[in-house]
Tab-separated table of C-alpha atoms in Angstrom:
chain	number	residue	atom	x	y	z
J	79	MET	CA	-35.822	-10.392	10.913
J	80	ARG	CA	-33.081	-12.759	11.689
J	81	ILE	CA	-31.136	-12.226	8.451
J	82	LYS	CA	-31.136	-8.150	8.927
J	83	GLN	CA	-29.862	-8.345	12.304
J	84	THR	CA	-27.256	-10.158	11.168
J	85	ARG	CA	-26.602	-7.858	8.640
J	86	ASP	CA	-26.719	-5.232	10.506
J	87	ARG	CA	-24.592	-7.264	13.120
J	88	ALA	CA	-21.843	-7.696	10.329
J	89	GLY	CA	-22.124	-3.846	8.979
J	90	SER	CA	-21.551	-3.377	12.854
J	91	THR	CA	-18.433	-4.768	12.915
J	92	ALA	CA	-16.508	-3.680	9.972
J	93	ALA	CA	-17.465	-0.298	10.846
J	94	ARG	CA	-16.057	-0.835	14.166
J	95	ARG	CA	-12.546	-2.612	12.315
J	96	ASP	CA	-11.728	0.829	9.805
J	97	GLN	CA	-11.981	2.285	13.160
J	98	ILE	CA	-9.989	1.295	15.144
J	99	VAL	CA	-8.120	0.394	11.393
J	100	GLU	CA	-7.780	4.518	10.403
J	101	ALA	CA	-6.957	4.817	14.213
J	102	THR	CA	-4.697	2.950	14.250
J	103	ILE	CA	-2.810	4.527	11.044
J	104	ALA	CA	-3.392	7.743	12.898
J	105	VAL	CA	-1.191	6.921	15.529
J	106	LEU	CA	1.808	5.277	13.665
J	107	ALA	CA	2.077	8.053	11.316
J	108	GLU	CA	1.834	10.999	13.986
J	109	ARG	CA	3.707	9.411	16.996
J	110	GLY	CA	5.410	6.570	15.866
J	111	TYR	CA	5.541	2.715	16.311
J	112	ALA	CA	6.652	2.844	20.403
J	113	ALA	CA	3.792	5.014	21.440
J	114	ALA	CA	0.674	2.637	18.997
J	115	SER	CA	-1.016	1.218	21.888
J	116	TYR	CA	-3.642	0.501	22.789
J	117	ASP	CA	-5.028	3.502	24.742
J	118	ALA	CA	-3.665	5.241	22.510
J	119	ILE	CA	-5.992	3.783	19.906
J	120	CYS	CA	-8.233	3.775	22.242
J	121	GLU	CA	-7.805	7.619	22.836
J	122	VAL	CA	-7.750	8.281	18.836
J	123	ALA	CA	-10.251	6.630	17.730
J	124	GLY	CA	-13.347	7.042	20.709
J	125	LEU	CA	-13.379	3.729	21.784
J	126	SER	CA	-14.025	3.481	25.793
J	127	SER	CA	-12.367	0.534	26.463
J	128	LYS	CA	-9.007	-1.485	24.994
J	129	ARG	CA	-11.242	-4.605	24.954
J	130	LEU	CA	-13.037	-3.446	21.917
J	131	ILE	CA	-10.068	-3.865	20.310
J	132	SER	CA	-9.234	-7.046	21.157
J	133	TYR	CA	-12.558	-8.427	20.258
J	134	HIS	CA	-11.748	-7.613	16.873
J	135	PHE	CA	-7.964	-8.204	16.577
J	136	THR	CA	-6.569	-11.560	18.314
J	137	SER	CA	-2.792	-9.464	18.935
J	138	LYS	CA	-1.212	-6.282	18.155
J	139	ASP	CA	0.845	-8.017	14.978
J	140	GLU	CA	-2.876	-8.966	13.477
J	141	LEU	CA	-4.008	-5.667	13.980
J	142	LEU	CA	-0.995	-4.365	12.062
J	143	ALA	CA	-1.035	-7.148	9.359
J	144	GLU	CA	-4.313	-5.327	9.356
J	145	VAL	CA	-3.190	-2.361	8.665
J	146	LEU	CA	-0.843	-2.910	5.353
J	147	HIS	CA	-3.798	-4.497	4.375
J	148	ARG	CA	-5.604	-1.165	3.795
J	149	VAL	CA	-2.288	0.830	3.158
J	150	THR	CA	-2.172	-1.588	-0.224
J	151	THR	CA	-6.072	-2.181	-0.818
J	152	ASP	CA	-6.441	1.858	-0.688
J	153	ALA	CA	-3.098	2.086	-2.718
J	154	GLY	CA	-4.755	-0.256	-5.112
J	155	ALA	CA	-7.929	1.479	-5.549
J	156	PHE	CA	-6.514	4.725	-5.729
J	157	MET	CA	-4.218	3.631	-8.902
J	158	ARG	CA	-6.678	1.508	-11.019
J	159	PRO	CA	-8.177	4.161	-12.551
J	160	ALA	CA	-4.662	5.727	-14.325
J	161	LEU	CA	-3.513	1.772	-14.627
J	162	ASP	CA	-7.025	0.926	-16.535
J	163	ALA	CA	-6.763	4.302	-18.941
J	164	ALA	CA	-3.030	3.035	-19.894
J	165	ASP	CA	-2.995	1.410	-23.184
J	166	GLY	CA	0.283	-0.875	-23.354
J	167	PRO	CA	3.010	-2.569	-21.217
J	168	ALA	CA	4.562	1.728	-21.419
J	169	ALA	CA	2.210	3.893	-20.399
J	170	LYS	CA	1.235	1.219	-17.690
J	171	LEU	CA	4.279	0.949	-15.877
J	172	ALA	CA	4.076	4.871	-15.944
J	173	ALA	CA	0.556	5.141	-15.002
J	174	TYR	CA	1.642	2.647	-12.224
J	175	ILE	CA	5.465	4.680	-11.085
J	176	ARG	CA	3.003	8.315	-11.323
J	177	SER	CA	-0.705	7.224	-9.651
J	178	ASN	CA	2.057	5.186	-7.002
J	179	VAL	CA	3.733	8.599	-6.629
J	180	GLU	CA	0.477	10.661	-6.312
J	181	PHE	CA	-1.193	7.897	-3.553
J	182	ILE	CA	2.431	8.420	-1.331
J	183	ALA	CA	1.893	12.277	-1.726
J	184	THR	CA	-2.332	12.325	-1.296
J	185	ARG	CA	-1.545	10.324	1.376
J	186	PRO	CA	1.534	10.577	3.971
J	187	ASP	CA	-0.020	9.191	6.684
J	188	HIS	CA	-0.365	5.900	5.140
J	189	VAL	CA	3.293	6.279	4.446
J	190	ARG	CA	4.431	6.604	8.035
J	191	ALA	CA	2.259	3.856	9.316
J	192	VAL	CA	4.116	1.322	6.973
J	193	GLN	CA	6.944	2.831	7.767
J	194	GLN	CA	6.755	2.504	11.791
J	195	ILE	CA	5.610	-0.689	11.283
J	196	VAL	CA	8.722	-1.949	9.805
J	197	PHE	CA	10.717	0.728	11.463
J	198	GLY	CA	9.174	-2.004	14.574
J	199	GLN	CA	10.091	-4.876	12.929
J	200	VAL	CA	6.556	-6.596	13.249
J	201	PRO	CA	6.085	-10.258	11.628
J	202	VAL	CA	3.359	-9.126	9.451
J	203	PRO	CA	2.287	-12.013	6.306
J	204	SER	CA	4.352	-10.657	2.620
J	205	GLU	CA	1.513	-12.178	1.215
J	206	GLU	CA	0.595	-8.968	0.053
J	207	SER	CA	4.114	-7.297	-1.062
J	208	ASP	CA	4.659	-10.924	-3.015
J	209	SER	CA	1.380	-9.875	-4.818
J	210	ALA	CA	2.809	-6.503	-5.642
J	211	ILE	CA	5.887	-8.223	-7.290
J	212	ALA	CA	3.869	-10.323	-9.124
J	213	ARG	CA	2.120	-8.369	-10.684
J	214	LEU	CA	4.581	-6.213	-11.255
J	215	ALA	CA	6.547	-9.117	-13.211
J	216	SER	CA	3.519	-10.148	-15.667
J	217	LEU	CA	3.263	-5.936	-16.807
J	218	PHE	CA	7.049	-6.533	-17.595
J	219	ASP	CA	6.225	-10.316	-18.951
J	220	ASP	CA	3.462	-8.885	-21.387
J	221	GLY	CA	6.158	-5.820	-22.421
J	222	GLN	CA	8.761	-8.836	-23.219
J	223	ARG	CA	6.182	-10.791	-25.482
J	224	SER	CA	5.006	-7.336	-27.372
J	225	GLY	CA	8.265	-6.230	-27.620
J	226	ASP	CA	8.086	-2.995	-25.976
J	227	PHE	CA	10.352	-3.934	-23.570
J	228	ARG	CA	14.081	-5.822	-23.657
J	229	THR	CA	14.601	-8.891	-21.895
J	230	PHE	CA	15.741	-8.698	-17.644
J	231	ASP	CA	14.740	-10.417	-15.485
J	232	SER	CA	10.900	-9.492	-15.010
J	233	ALA	CA	11.084	-10.592	-11.031
J	234	LEU	CA	14.273	-8.609	-10.153
J	235	MET	CA	12.632	-5.766	-12.726
J	236	ALA	CA	9.822	-5.798	-10.140
J	237	THR	CA	11.807	-5.318	-6.729
J	238	THR	CA	14.175	-2.720	-7.922
J	239	LEU	CA	10.868	-1.028	-9.261
J	240	ARG	CA	9.219	-0.905	-5.396
J	241	ALA	CA	12.645	-0.891	-3.979
J	242	ALA	CA	13.310	2.508	-5.593
J	243	ILE	CA	9.237	3.353	-4.645
J	244	ASP	CA	9.869	2.383	-1.425
J	245	ALA	CA	13.207	4.906	-0.800
J	246	VAL	CA	11.315	8.054	-2.639
J	247	ALA	CA	8.336	7.689	-0.405
J	248	GLY	CA	10.381	8.871	2.310
J	249	ARG	CA	11.527	11.682	0.491
J	250	LEU	CA	8.316	12.573	-0.465
J	251	VAL	CA	7.052	12.215	2.683
J	252	ALA	CA	9.290	15.074	4.085
J	253	GLY	CA	7.717	17.455	0.898
J	254	ALA	CA	9.990	16.068	-2.084
J	255	ASP	CA	8.181	17.770	-5.068
J	256	PRO	CA	6.132	14.416	-6.261
J	257	GLN	CA	6.203	15.585	-9.852
J	258	VAL	CA	10.190	15.748	-10.349
J	259	CYS	CA	10.324	12.628	-8.349
J	260	ALA	CA	7.301	10.730	-10.642
J	261	ASP	CA	9.047	12.321	-13.883
J	262	GLU	CA	12.651	11.233	-13.254
J	263	LEU	CA	11.834	7.456	-11.350
J	264	THR	CA	9.351	7.130	-14.993
J	265	GLU	CA	12.284	8.016	-16.877
J	266	THR	CA	14.844	5.794	-14.893
J	267	PHE	CA	13.183	2.905	-15.482
J	268	HIS	CA	11.588	3.913	-19.013
J	269	ARG	CA	15.306	3.386	-20.018
J	270	ALA	CA	16.462	0.356	-18.176
J	271	THR	CA	13.025	-1.324	-19.673
J	272	ARG	CA	12.885	-0.414	-22.937
J	273	ALA	CA	14.021	-2.518	-26.510
J	274	GLU	CA	16.873	-2.295	-27.781
J	275	LYS	CA	16.728	-0.379	-31.043
J	276	ARG	CA	18.155	-2.253	-33.533
């Protein structure tokens, strides 16, 4: 009985945290960083008291860090099937770009929320961004070892690709054609990384 109560409590806590995070994403996306007060989040989440937010998150910065984690997690889950289906480094690179652009086009609220957090200069941990760069650099390293990619600084190329996708995100949120954006980015980084013909 006690184990079931503990599980129920843990499930309830996780559900409440999810509710708060989703409401925070909505407020950031629709109203902006300056308007993302606990009152506004409570209104969107349907919470009776700001104390419910403070109970689950020790500070607003912690809440916003969780928003970034949620966006990253959601993007990873969305992109995973395309990456798993791709065969070889060049195909995985194309799948990474195309699925990332598709996620941005599909979830503009997530992108707007992240943009507002960046705009607000929130001091959030950089581990997830560093991890994303490291995974991309590993993909480039694999491609260089297999001969699919030319020799270049993998970490620098990974950072450049992330910066390019982040820059395109603003255009996508503003209504740019995701297919055109994906095609251009894919072609640009294919040309930038492909092995030289001998």
